Amino acid sequence: MNQTRVMREKKAASVKRTAQQPDAFAKLRSAGLQAVFAVYIYVLFKIILFKFSPIDFRFLWHQLQRSPDTILRQLRLGNFTPLETVYNTFDPVTVTKLVNLVGNIALFIPFGIFIALLSSNRKITWFGVMLRSFGLSAVLECAQGLFSIGTFDVDDLLLNTLGGVIGYGLFRLWRAGQKARPAQ
């Protein structure tokens, strides 16, 4: 009788440990995913704002000390006409223009995937991804003007947002394929 009770308690403790292991693994995987996302955001800022150059905070501080006229000049140089840069990409077509066009989309594809992976219970909508992609792109475009290290381009906003939405769409397609595949 006592032996049966001890066996049941051992089995219950074993089940409890087994249930805790996947939970611990999920937490570790989540922390790893967040770390990779942080590295991605760092690389994204480095590429867009610093064009692969080292990040120099003294330079940024110096740029902020400049007169408001500098920021206004940068705004005047910006493109506020939707699709103007996209149309100019094909008149005439150059490798640099195509890299800029495709790069603006490609840089944000991982963002859409990360947003889907990091959202709680995967409850994010297309609109939510579009809004987040647009918001991050707007921060980056405004920072270029504020720090005078690039020009604001509304087409970059559109292309970056498209990239985020494409990334989310690719994630959803992959996820649907995973669910449709029979368990082995």
mmCIF file with all atom_site columns, C-alpha atoms in Angstrom:
data_model
loop_
_atom_site.group_PDB
_atom_site.id
_atom_site.type_symbol
_atom_site.label_atom_id
_atom_site.label_alt_id
_atom_site.label_comp_id
_atom_site.label_asym_id
_atom_site.label_entity_id
_atom_site.label_seq_id
_atom_site.pdbx_PDB_ins_code
_atom_site.Cartn_x
_atom_site.Cartn_y
_atom_site.Cartn_z
_atom_site.occupancy
_atom_site.B_iso_or_equiv
_atom_site.pdbx_formal_charge
_atom_site.auth_seq_id
_atom_site.auth_comp_id
_atom_site.auth_asym_id
_atom_site.auth_atom_id
_atom_site.pdbx_PDB_model_num
ATOM 1   C CA . MET A 1 1   ? 0.000  0.000  0.000   1.00 0.00 ? 1   MET A CA 1
ATOM 2   C CA . ASN A 1 2   ? 2.742  2.456  1.016   1.00 0.00 ? 2   ASN A CA 1
ATOM 3   C CA . GLN A 1 3   ? 4.842  1.318  -1.908  1.00 0.00 ? 3   GLN A CA 1
ATOM 4   C CA . THR A 1 4   ? 2.011  2.103  -4.367  1.00 0.00 ? 4   THR A CA 1
ATOM 5   C CA . ARG A 1 5   ? 1.645  5.613  -2.963  1.00 0.00 ? 5   ARG A CA 1
ATOM 6   C CA . VAL A 1 6   ? 5.414  6.213  -3.252  1.00 0.00 ? 6   VAL A CA 1
ATOM 7   C CA . MET A 1 7   ? 5.343  4.984  -6.871  1.00 0.00 ? 7   MET A CA 1
ATOM 8   C CA . ARG A 1 8   ? 2.472  7.368  -7.692  1.00 0.00 ? 8   ARG A CA 1
ATOM 9   C CA . GLU A 1 9   ? 4.326  10.301 -6.104  1.00 0.00 ? 9   GLU A CA 1
ATOM 10  C CA . LYS A 1 10  ? 7.500  9.469  -8.041  1.00 0.00 ? 10  LYS A CA 1
ATOM 11  C CA . LYS A 1 11  ? 5.521  9.259  -11.279 1.00 0.00 ? 11  LYS A CA 1
ATOM 12  C CA . ALA A 1 12  ? 3.768  12.595 -10.548 1.00 0.00 ? 12  ALA A CA 1
ATOM 13  C CA . ALA A 1 13  ? 7.135  14.246 -9.795  1.00 0.00 ? 13  ALA A CA 1
ATOM 14  C CA . SER A 1 14  ? 8.542  12.859 -13.052 1.00 0.00 ? 14  SER A CA 1
ATOM 15  C CA . VAL A 1 15  ? 5.584  14.203 -15.039 1.00 0.00 ? 15  VAL A CA 1
ATOM 16  C CA . LYS A 1 16  ? 5.963  17.586 -13.338 1.00 0.00 ? 16  LYS A CA 1
ATOM 17  C CA . ARG A 1 17  ? 9.700  17.741 -14.228 1.00 0.00 ? 17  ARG A CA 1
ATOM 18  C CA . THR A 1 18  ? 8.931  16.757 -17.826 1.00 0.00 ? 18  THR A CA 1
ATOM 19  C CA . ALA A 1 19  ? 6.290  19.500 -18.051 1.00 0.00 ? 19  ALA A CA 1
ATOM 20  C CA . GLN A 1 20  ? 8.736  22.080 -16.684 1.00 0.00 ? 20  GLN A CA 1
ATOM 21  C CA . GLN A 1 21  ? 11.507 21.216 -19.164 1.00 0.00 ? 21  GLN A CA 1
ATOM 22  C CA . PRO A 1 22  ? 9.611  22.389 -22.273 1.00 0.00 ? 22  PRO A CA 1
ATOM 23  C CA . ASP A 1 23  ? 8.620  25.539 -20.368 1.00 0.00 ? 23  ASP A CA 1
ATOM 24  C CA . ALA A 1 24  ? 12.269 26.243 -19.584 1.00 0.00 ? 24  ALA A CA 1
ATOM 25  C CA . PHE A 1 25  ? 13.195 25.496 -23.204 1.00 0.00 ? 25  PHE A CA 1
ATOM 26  C CA . ALA A 1 26  ? 10.479 27.871 -24.449 1.00 0.00 ? 26  ALA A CA 1
ATOM 27  C CA . LYS A 1 27  ? 11.812 30.639 -22.205 1.00 0.00 ? 27  LYS A CA 1
ATOM 28  C CA . LEU A 1 28  ? 15.357 30.050 -23.428 1.00 0.00 ? 28  LEU A CA 1
ATOM 29  C CA . ARG A 1 29  ? 14.210 30.019 -27.047 1.00 0.00 ? 29  ARG A CA 1
ATOM 30  C CA . SER A 1 30  ? 12.245 33.219 -26.500 1.00 0.00 ? 30  SER A CA 1
ATOM 31  C CA . ALA A 1 31  ? 15.250 34.942 -24.918 1.00 0.00 ? 31  ALA A CA 1
ATOM 32  C CA . GLY A 1 32  ? 17.440 33.784 -27.801 1.00 0.00 ? 32  GLY A CA 1
ATOM 33  C CA . LEU A 1 33  ? 14.930 35.076 -30.343 1.00 0.00 ? 33  LEU A CA 1
ATOM 34  C CA . GLN A 1 34  ? 14.797 38.445 -28.561 1.00 0.00 ? 34  GLN A CA 1
ATOM 35  C CA . ALA A 1 35  ? 18.607 38.630 -28.590 1.00 0.00 ? 35  ALA A CA 1
ATOM 36  C CA . VAL A 1 36  ? 18.732 37.896 -32.331 1.00 0.00 ? 36  VAL A CA 1
ATOM 37  C CA . PHE A 1 37  ? 16.014 40.526 -32.883 1.00 0.00 ? 37  PHE A CA 1
ATOM 38  C CA . ALA A 1 38  ? 18.078 43.096 -30.944 1.00 0.00 ? 38  ALA A CA 1
ATOM 39  C CA . VAL A 1 39  ? 21.103 42.306 -33.131 1.00 0.00 ? 39  VAL A CA 1
ATOM 40  C CA . TYR A 1 40  ? 18.921 42.650 -36.250 1.00 0.00 ? 40  TYR A CA 1
ATOM 41  C CA . ILE A 1 41  ? 17.672 46.089 -35.100 1.00 0.00 ? 41  ILE A CA 1
ATOM 42  C CA . TYR A 1 42  ? 21.269 47.180 -34.393 1.00 0.00 ? 42  TYR A CA 1
ATOM 43  C CA . VAL A 1 43  ? 22.365 46.059 -37.871 1.00 0.00 ? 43  VAL A CA 1
ATOM 44  C CA . LEU A 1 44  ? 19.326 47.751 -39.431 1.00 0.00 ? 44  LEU A CA 1
ATOM 45  C CA . PHE A 1 45  ? 20.153 51.074 -37.756 1.00 0.00 ? 45  PHE A CA 1
ATOM 46  C CA . LYS A 1 46  ? 23.802 50.698 -38.715 1.00 0.00 ? 46  LYS A CA 1
ATOM 47  C CA . ILE A 1 47  ? 22.999 50.036 -42.386 1.00 0.00 ? 47  ILE A CA 1
ATOM 48  C CA . ILE A 1 48  ? 20.317 52.695 -42.804 1.00 0.00 ? 48  ILE A CA 1
ATOM 49  C CA . LEU A 1 49  ? 21.774 55.467 -40.679 1.00 0.00 ? 49  LEU A CA 1
ATOM 50  C CA . PHE A 1 50  ? 25.500 54.869 -40.905 1.00 0.00 ? 50  PHE A CA 1
ATOM 51  C CA . LYS A 1 51  ? 25.854 53.096 -44.273 1.00 0.00 ? 51  LYS A CA 1
ATOM 52  C CA . PHE A 1 52  ? 28.097 50.386 -42.749 1.00 0.00 ? 52  PHE A CA 1
ATOM 53  C CA . SER A 1 53  ? 30.404 52.969 -41.093 1.00 0.00 ? 53  SER A CA 1
ATOM 54  C CA . PRO A 1 54  ? 31.201 52.741 -37.375 1.00 0.00 ? 54  PRO A CA 1
ATOM 55  C CA . ILE A 1 55  ? 28.627 54.308 -35.056 1.00 0.00 ? 55  ILE A CA 1
ATOM 56  C CA . ASP A 1 56  ? 30.105 57.518 -33.708 1.00 0.00 ? 56  ASP A CA 1
ATOM 57  C CA . PHE A 1 57  ? 28.017 59.036 -30.914 1.00 0.00 ? 57  PHE A CA 1
ATOM 58  C CA . ARG A 1 58  ? 30.193 62.168 -30.770 1.00 0.00 ? 58  ARG A CA 1
ATOM 59  C CA . PHE A 1 59  ? 29.386 62.773 -34.420 1.00 0.00 ? 59  PHE A CA 1
ATOM 60  C CA . LEU A 1 60  ? 25.650 62.359 -33.730 1.00 0.00 ? 60  LEU A CA 1
ATOM 61  C CA . TRP A 1 61  ? 25.856 64.763 -30.803 1.00 0.00 ? 61  TRP A CA 1
ATOM 62  C CA . HIS A 1 62  ? 27.695 67.250 -33.016 1.00 0.00 ? 62  HIS A CA 1
ATOM 63  C CA . GLN A 1 63  ? 24.982 66.895 -35.667 1.00 0.00 ? 63  GLN A CA 1
ATOM 64  C CA . LEU A 1 64  ? 22.303 67.658 -33.077 1.00 0.00 ? 64  LEU A CA 1
ATOM 65  C CA . GLN A 1 65  ? 24.153 70.860 -32.124 1.00 0.00 ? 65  GLN A CA 1
ATOM 66  C CA . ARG A 1 66  ? 23.760 72.259 -35.632 1.00 0.00 ? 66  ARG A CA 1
ATOM 67  C CA . SER A 1 67  ? 21.258 74.978 -36.364 1.00 0.00 ? 67  SER A CA 1
ATOM 68  C CA . PRO A 1 68  ? 17.619 74.246 -37.227 1.00 0.00 ? 68  PRO A CA 1
ATOM 69  C CA . ASP A 1 69  ? 18.400 75.606 -40.706 1.00 0.00 ? 69  ASP A CA 1
ATOM 70  C CA . THR A 1 70  ? 20.392 72.455 -41.378 1.00 0.00 ? 70  THR A CA 1
ATOM 71  C CA . ILE A 1 71  ? 17.386 70.284 -40.600 1.00 0.00 ? 71  ILE A CA 1
ATOM 72  C CA . LEU A 1 72  ? 15.146 72.462 -42.762 1.00 0.00 ? 72  LEU A CA 1
ATOM 73  C CA . ARG A 1 73  ? 17.644 72.188 -45.622 1.00 0.00 ? 73  ARG A CA 1
ATOM 74  C CA . GLN A 1 74  ? 17.632 68.406 -45.252 1.00 0.00 ? 74  GLN A CA 1
ATOM 75  C CA . LEU A 1 75  ? 13.828 68.404 -45.341 1.00 0.00 ? 75  LEU A CA 1
ATOM 76  C CA . ARG A 1 76  ? 13.837 70.480 -48.539 1.00 0.00 ? 76  ARG A CA 1
ATOM 77  C CA . LEU A 1 77  ? 16.144 67.916 -50.124 1.00 0.00 ? 77  LEU A CA 1
ATOM 78  C CA . GLY A 1 78  ? 13.816 65.059 -49.165 1.00 0.00 ? 78  GLY A CA 1
ATOM 79  C CA . ASN A 1 79  ? 11.282 63.355 -51.377 1.00 0.00 ? 79  ASN A CA 1
ATOM 80  C CA . PHE A 1 80  ? 7.703  63.770 -50.209 1.00 0.00 ? 80  PHE A CA 1
ATOM 81  C CA . THR A 1 81  ? 6.105  62.629 -53.487 1.00 0.00 ? 81  THR A CA 1
ATOM 82  C CA . PRO A 1 82  ? 5.005  58.990 -53.236 1.00 0.00 ? 82  PRO A CA 1
ATOM 83  C CA . LEU A 1 83  ? 6.591  56.633 -55.782 1.00 0.00 ? 83  LEU A CA 1
ATOM 84  C CA . GLU A 1 84  ? 8.817  59.344 -57.329 1.00 0.00 ? 84  GLU A CA 1
ATOM 85  C CA . THR A 1 85  ? 12.031 57.536 -56.382 1.00 0.00 ? 85  THR A CA 1
ATOM 86  C CA . VAL A 1 86  ? 10.527 54.209 -57.462 1.00 0.00 ? 86  VAL A CA 1
ATOM 87  C CA . TYR A 1 87  ? 9.672  55.620 -60.910 1.00 0.00 ? 87  TYR A CA 1
ATOM 88  C CA . ASN A 1 88  ? 13.111 57.214 -61.188 1.00 0.00 ? 88  ASN A CA 1
ATOM 89  C CA . THR A 1 89  ? 14.675 53.806 -60.508 1.00 0.00 ? 89  THR A CA 1
ATOM 90  C CA . PHE A 1 90  ? 13.624 52.710 -63.984 1.00 0.00 ? 90  PHE A CA 1
ATOM 91  C CA . ASP A 1 91  ? 14.587 55.914 -65.822 1.00 0.00 ? 91  ASP A CA 1
ATOM 92  C CA . PRO A 1 92  ? 17.384 54.931 -66.561 1.00 0.00 ? 92  PRO A CA 1
ATOM 93  C CA . VAL A 1 93  ? 17.927 51.684 -64.688 1.00 0.00 ? 93  VAL A CA 1
ATOM 94  C CA . THR A 1 94  ? 21.233 51.454 -62.831 1.00 0.00 ? 94  THR A CA 1
ATOM 95  C CA . VAL A 1 95  ? 22.578 48.831 -60.469 1.00 0.00 ? 95  VAL A CA 1
ATOM 96  C CA . THR A 1 96  ? 22.766 51.377 -57.637 1.00 0.00 ? 96  THR A CA 1
ATOM 97  C CA . LYS A 1 97  ? 19.106 52.329 -58.049 1.00 0.00 ? 97  LYS A CA 1
ATOM 98  C CA . LEU A 1 98  ? 17.997 48.689 -58.175 1.00 0.00 ? 98  LEU A CA 1
ATOM 99  C CA . VAL A 1 99  ? 20.051 47.822 -55.077 1.00 0.00 ? 99  VAL A CA 1
ATOM 100 C CA . ASN A 1 100 ? 18.409 50.758 -53.270 1.00 0.00 ? 100 ASN A CA 1
ATOM 101 C CA . LEU A 1 101 ? 14.918 49.658 -54.343 1.00 0.00 ? 101 LEU A CA 1
ATOM 102 C CA . VAL A 1 102 ? 15.347 45.962 -53.532 1.00 0.00 ? 102 VAL A CA 1
ATOM 103 C CA . GLY A 1 103 ? 17.427 46.712 -50.435 1.00 0.00 ? 103 GLY A CA 1
ATOM 104 C CA . ASN A 1 104 ? 14.708 48.876 -48.886 1.00 0.00 ? 104 ASN A CA 1
ATOM 105 C CA . ILE A 1 105 ? 12.293 45.961 -49.199 1.00 0.00 ? 105 ILE A CA 1
ATOM 106 C CA . ALA A 1 106 ? 14.746 43.206 -48.240 1.00 0.00 ? 106 ALA A CA 1
ATOM 107 C CA . LEU A 1 107 ? 15.993 44.971 -45.099 1.00 0.00 ? 107 LEU A CA 1
ATOM 108 C CA . PHE A 1 108 ? 12.517 44.873 -43.560 1.00 0.00 ? 108 PHE A CA 1
ATOM 109 C CA . ILE A 1 109 ? 11.516 41.305 -44.506 1.00 0.00 ? 109 ILE A CA 1
ATOM 110 C CA . PRO A 1 110 ? 13.156 39.946 -41.324 1.00 0.00 ? 110 PRO A CA 1
ATOM 111 C CA . PHE A 1 111 ? 11.302 42.604 -39.325 1.00 0.00 ? 111 PHE A CA 1
ATOM 112 C CA . GLY A 1 112 ? 7.933  41.178 -40.424 1.00 0.00 ? 112 GLY A CA 1
ATOM 113 C CA . ILE A 1 113 ? 9.085  37.677 -39.529 1.00 0.00 ? 113 ILE A CA 1
ATOM 114 C CA . PHE A 1 114 ? 10.390 38.766 -36.117 1.00 0.00 ? 114 PHE A CA 1
ATOM 115 C CA . ILE A 1 115 ? 7.178  40.642 -35.334 1.00 0.00 ? 115 ILE A CA 1
ATOM 116 C CA . ALA A 1 116 ? 5.183  37.482 -36.052 1.00 0.00 ? 116 ALA A CA 1
ATOM 117 C CA . LEU A 1 117 ? 7.522  35.302 -33.993 1.00 0.00 ? 117 LEU A CA 1
ATOM 118 C CA . LEU A 1 118 ? 7.701  37.691 -31.044 1.00 0.00 ? 118 LEU A CA 1
ATOM 119 C CA . SER A 1 119 ? 4.016  38.591 -30.837 1.00 0.00 ? 119 SER A CA 1
ATOM 120 C CA . SER A 1 120 ? 2.297  36.991 -27.879 1.00 0.00 ? 120 SER A CA 1
ATOM 121 C CA . ASN A 1 121 ? 0.375  33.895 -28.958 1.00 0.00 ? 121 ASN A CA 1
ATOM 122 C CA . ARG A 1 122 ? 1.019  34.877 -32.584 1.00 0.00 ? 122 ARG A CA 1
ATOM 123 C CA . LYS A 1 123 ? -1.998 37.200 -32.465 1.00 0.00 ? 123 LYS A CA 1
ATOM 124 C CA . ILE A 1 124 ? -0.794 39.927 -34.808 1.00 0.00 ? 124 ILE A CA 1
ATOM 125 C CA . THR A 1 125 ? -2.670 41.136 -37.851 1.00 0.00 ? 125 THR A CA 1
ATOM 126 C CA . TRP A 1 126 ? -1.489 42.270 -41.257 1.00 0.00 ? 126 TRP A CA 1
ATOM 127 C CA . PHE A 1 127 ? -2.433 45.791 -40.246 1.00 0.00 ? 127 PHE A CA 1
ATOM 128 C CA . GLY A 1 128 ? -0.418 45.497 -37.025 1.00 0.00 ? 128 GLY A CA 1
ATOM 129 C CA . VAL A 1 129 ? 2.694  44.427 -38.943 1.00 0.00 ? 129 VAL A CA 1
ATOM 130 C CA . MET A 1 130 ? 2.151  47.187 -41.499 1.00 0.00 ? 130 MET A CA 1
ATOM 131 C CA . LEU A 1 131 ? 1.797  49.793 -38.759 1.00 0.00 ? 131 LEU A CA 1
ATOM 132 C CA . ARG A 1 132 ? 4.921  48.620 -36.904 1.00 0.00 ? 132 ARG A CA 1
ATOM 133 C CA . SER A 1 133 ? 6.969  48.453 -40.109 1.00 0.00 ? 133 SER A CA 1
ATOM 134 C CA . PHE A 1 134 ? 5.839  51.938 -41.078 1.00 0.00 ? 134 PHE A CA 1
ATOM 135 C CA . GLY A 1 135 ? 6.608  53.258 -37.591 1.00 0.00 ? 135 GLY A CA 1
ATOM 136 C CA . LEU A 1 136 ? 10.153 51.887 -37.486 1.00 0.00 ? 136 LEU A CA 1
ATOM 137 C CA . SER A 1 137 ? 10.810 53.131 -41.007 1.00 0.00 ? 137 SER A CA 1
ATOM 138 C CA . ALA A 1 138 ? 9.477  56.591 -40.087 1.00 0.00 ? 138 ALA A CA 1
ATOM 139 C CA . VAL A 1 139 ? 11.827 56.714 -37.082 1.00 0.00 ? 139 VAL A CA 1
ATOM 140 C CA . LEU A 1 140 ? 14.783 55.838 -39.309 1.00 0.00 ? 140 LEU A CA 1
ATOM 141 C CA . GLU A 1 141 ? 13.831 58.306 -42.063 1.00 0.00 ? 141 GLU A CA 1
ATOM 142 C CA . CYS A 1 142 ? 13.295 61.134 -39.570 1.00 0.00 ? 142 CYS A CA 1
ATOM 143 C CA . ALA A 1 143 ? 16.599 60.311 -37.851 1.00 0.00 ? 143 ALA A CA 1
ATOM 144 C CA . GLN A 1 144 ? 18.391 60.675 -41.188 1.00 0.00 ? 144 GLN A CA 1
ATOM 145 C CA . GLY A 1 145 ? 17.034 64.204 -41.509 1.00 0.00 ? 145 GLY A CA 1
ATOM 146 C CA . LEU A 1 146 ? 17.540 65.113 -37.869 1.00 0.00 ? 146 LEU A CA 1
ATOM 147 C CA . PHE A 1 147 ? 21.169 64.012 -37.842 1.00 0.00 ? 147 PHE A CA 1
ATOM 148 C CA . SER A 1 148 ? 21.825 65.229 -41.423 1.00 0.00 ? 148 SER A CA 1
ATOM 149 C CA . ILE A 1 149 ? 23.139 61.824 -42.417 1.00 0.00 ? 149 ILE A CA 1
ATOM 150 C CA . GLY A 1 150 ? 20.704 61.184 -45.241 1.00 0.00 ? 150 GLY A CA 1
ATOM 151 C CA . THR A 1 151 ? 17.546 62.543 -46.753 1.00 0.00 ? 151 THR A CA 1
ATOM 152 C CA . PHE A 1 152 ? 13.937 61.762 -45.970 1.00 0.00 ? 152 PHE A CA 1
ATOM 153 C CA . ASP A 1 153 ? 12.283 59.716 -48.729 1.00 0.00 ? 153 ASP A CA 1
ATOM 154 C CA . VAL A 1 154 ? 8.609  58.771 -48.533 1.00 0.00 ? 154 VAL A CA 1
ATOM 155 C CA . ASP A 1 155 ? 9.320  55.916 -50.955 1.00 0.00 ? 155 ASP A CA 1
ATOM 156 C CA . ASP A 1 156 ? 11.686 54.389 -48.397 1.00 0.00 ? 156 ASP A CA 1
ATOM 157 C CA . LEU A 1 157 ? 8.765  54.402 -45.953 1.00 0.00 ? 157 LEU A CA 1
ATOM 158 C CA . LEU A 1 158 ? 6.561  52.612 -48.489 1.00 0.00 ? 158 LEU A CA 1
ATOM 159 C CA . LEU A 1 159 ? 9.222  50.084 -49.528 1.00 0.00 ? 159 LEU A CA 1
ATOM 160 C CA . ASN A 1 160 ? 10.285 49.324 -45.944 1.00 0.00 ? 160 ASN A CA 1
ATOM 161 C CA . THR A 1 161 ? 6.640  48.828 -44.959 1.00 0.00 ? 161 THR A CA 1
ATOM 162 C CA . LEU A 1 162 ? 6.152  46.537 -47.950 1.00 0.00 ? 162 LEU A CA 1
ATOM 163 C CA . GLY A 1 163 ? 9.191  44.538 -46.844 1.00 0.00 ? 163 GLY A CA 1
ATOM 164 C CA . GLY A 1 164 ? 7.763  44.062 -43.349 1.00 0.00 ? 164 GLY A CA 1
ATOM 165 C CA . VAL A 1 165 ? 4.435  42.915 -44.755 1.00 0.00 ? 165 VAL A CA 1
ATOM 166 C CA . ILE A 1 166 ? 6.181  40.513 -47.176 1.00 0.00 ? 166 ILE A CA 1
ATOM 167 C CA . GLY A 1 167 ? 8.156  39.060 -44.264 1.00 0.00 ? 167 GLY A CA 1
ATOM 168 C CA . TYR A 1 168 ? 4.953  38.525 -42.315 1.00 0.00 ? 168 TYR A CA 1
ATOM 169 C CA . GLY A 1 169 ? 3.333  36.936 -45.372 1.00 0.00 ? 169 GLY A CA 1
ATOM 170 C CA . LEU A 1 170 ? 6.281  34.564 -45.807 1.00 0.00 ? 170 LEU A CA 1
ATOM 171 C CA . PHE A 1 171 ? 6.020  33.608 -42.146 1.00 0.00 ? 171 PHE A CA 1
ATOM 172 C CA . ARG A 1 172 ? 2.295  32.926 -42.497 1.00 0.00 ? 172 ARG A CA 1
ATOM 173 C CA . LEU A 1 173 ? 2.886  30.782 -45.607 1.00 0.00 ? 173 LEU A CA 1
ATOM 174 C CA . TRP A 1 174 ? 5.592  28.818 -43.805 1.00 0.00 ? 174 TRP A CA 1
ATOM 175 C CA . ARG A 1 175 ? 3.351  28.370 -40.771 1.00 0.00 ? 175 ARG A CA 1
ATOM 176 C CA . ALA A 1 176 ? 0.447  27.167 -42.942 1.00 0.00 ? 176 ALA A CA 1
ATOM 177 C CA . GLY A 1 177 ? 2.791  24.677 -44.611 1.00 0.00 ? 177 GLY A CA 1
ATOM 178 C CA . GLN A 1 178 ? 3.895  23.403 -41.200 1.00 0.00 ? 178 GLN A CA 1
ATOM 179 C CA . LYS A 1 179 ? 0.296  22.869 -40.103 1.00 0.00 ? 179 LYS A CA 1
ATOM 180 C CA . ALA A 1 180 ? -0.678 21.164 -43.369 1.00 0.00 ? 180 ALA A CA 1
ATOM 181 C CA . ARG A 1 181 ? 2.239  18.720 -43.222 1.00 0.00 ? 181 ARG A CA 1
ATOM 182 C CA . PRO A 1 182 ? 1.285  15.418 -41.577 1.00 0.00 ? 182 PRO A CA 1
ATOM 183 C CA . ALA A 1 183 ? 2.933  14.680 -38.235 1.00 0.00 ? 183 ALA A CA 1
ATOM 184 C CA . GLN A 1 184 ? 5.701  12.083 -38.392 1.00 0.00 ? 184 GLN A CA 1
#
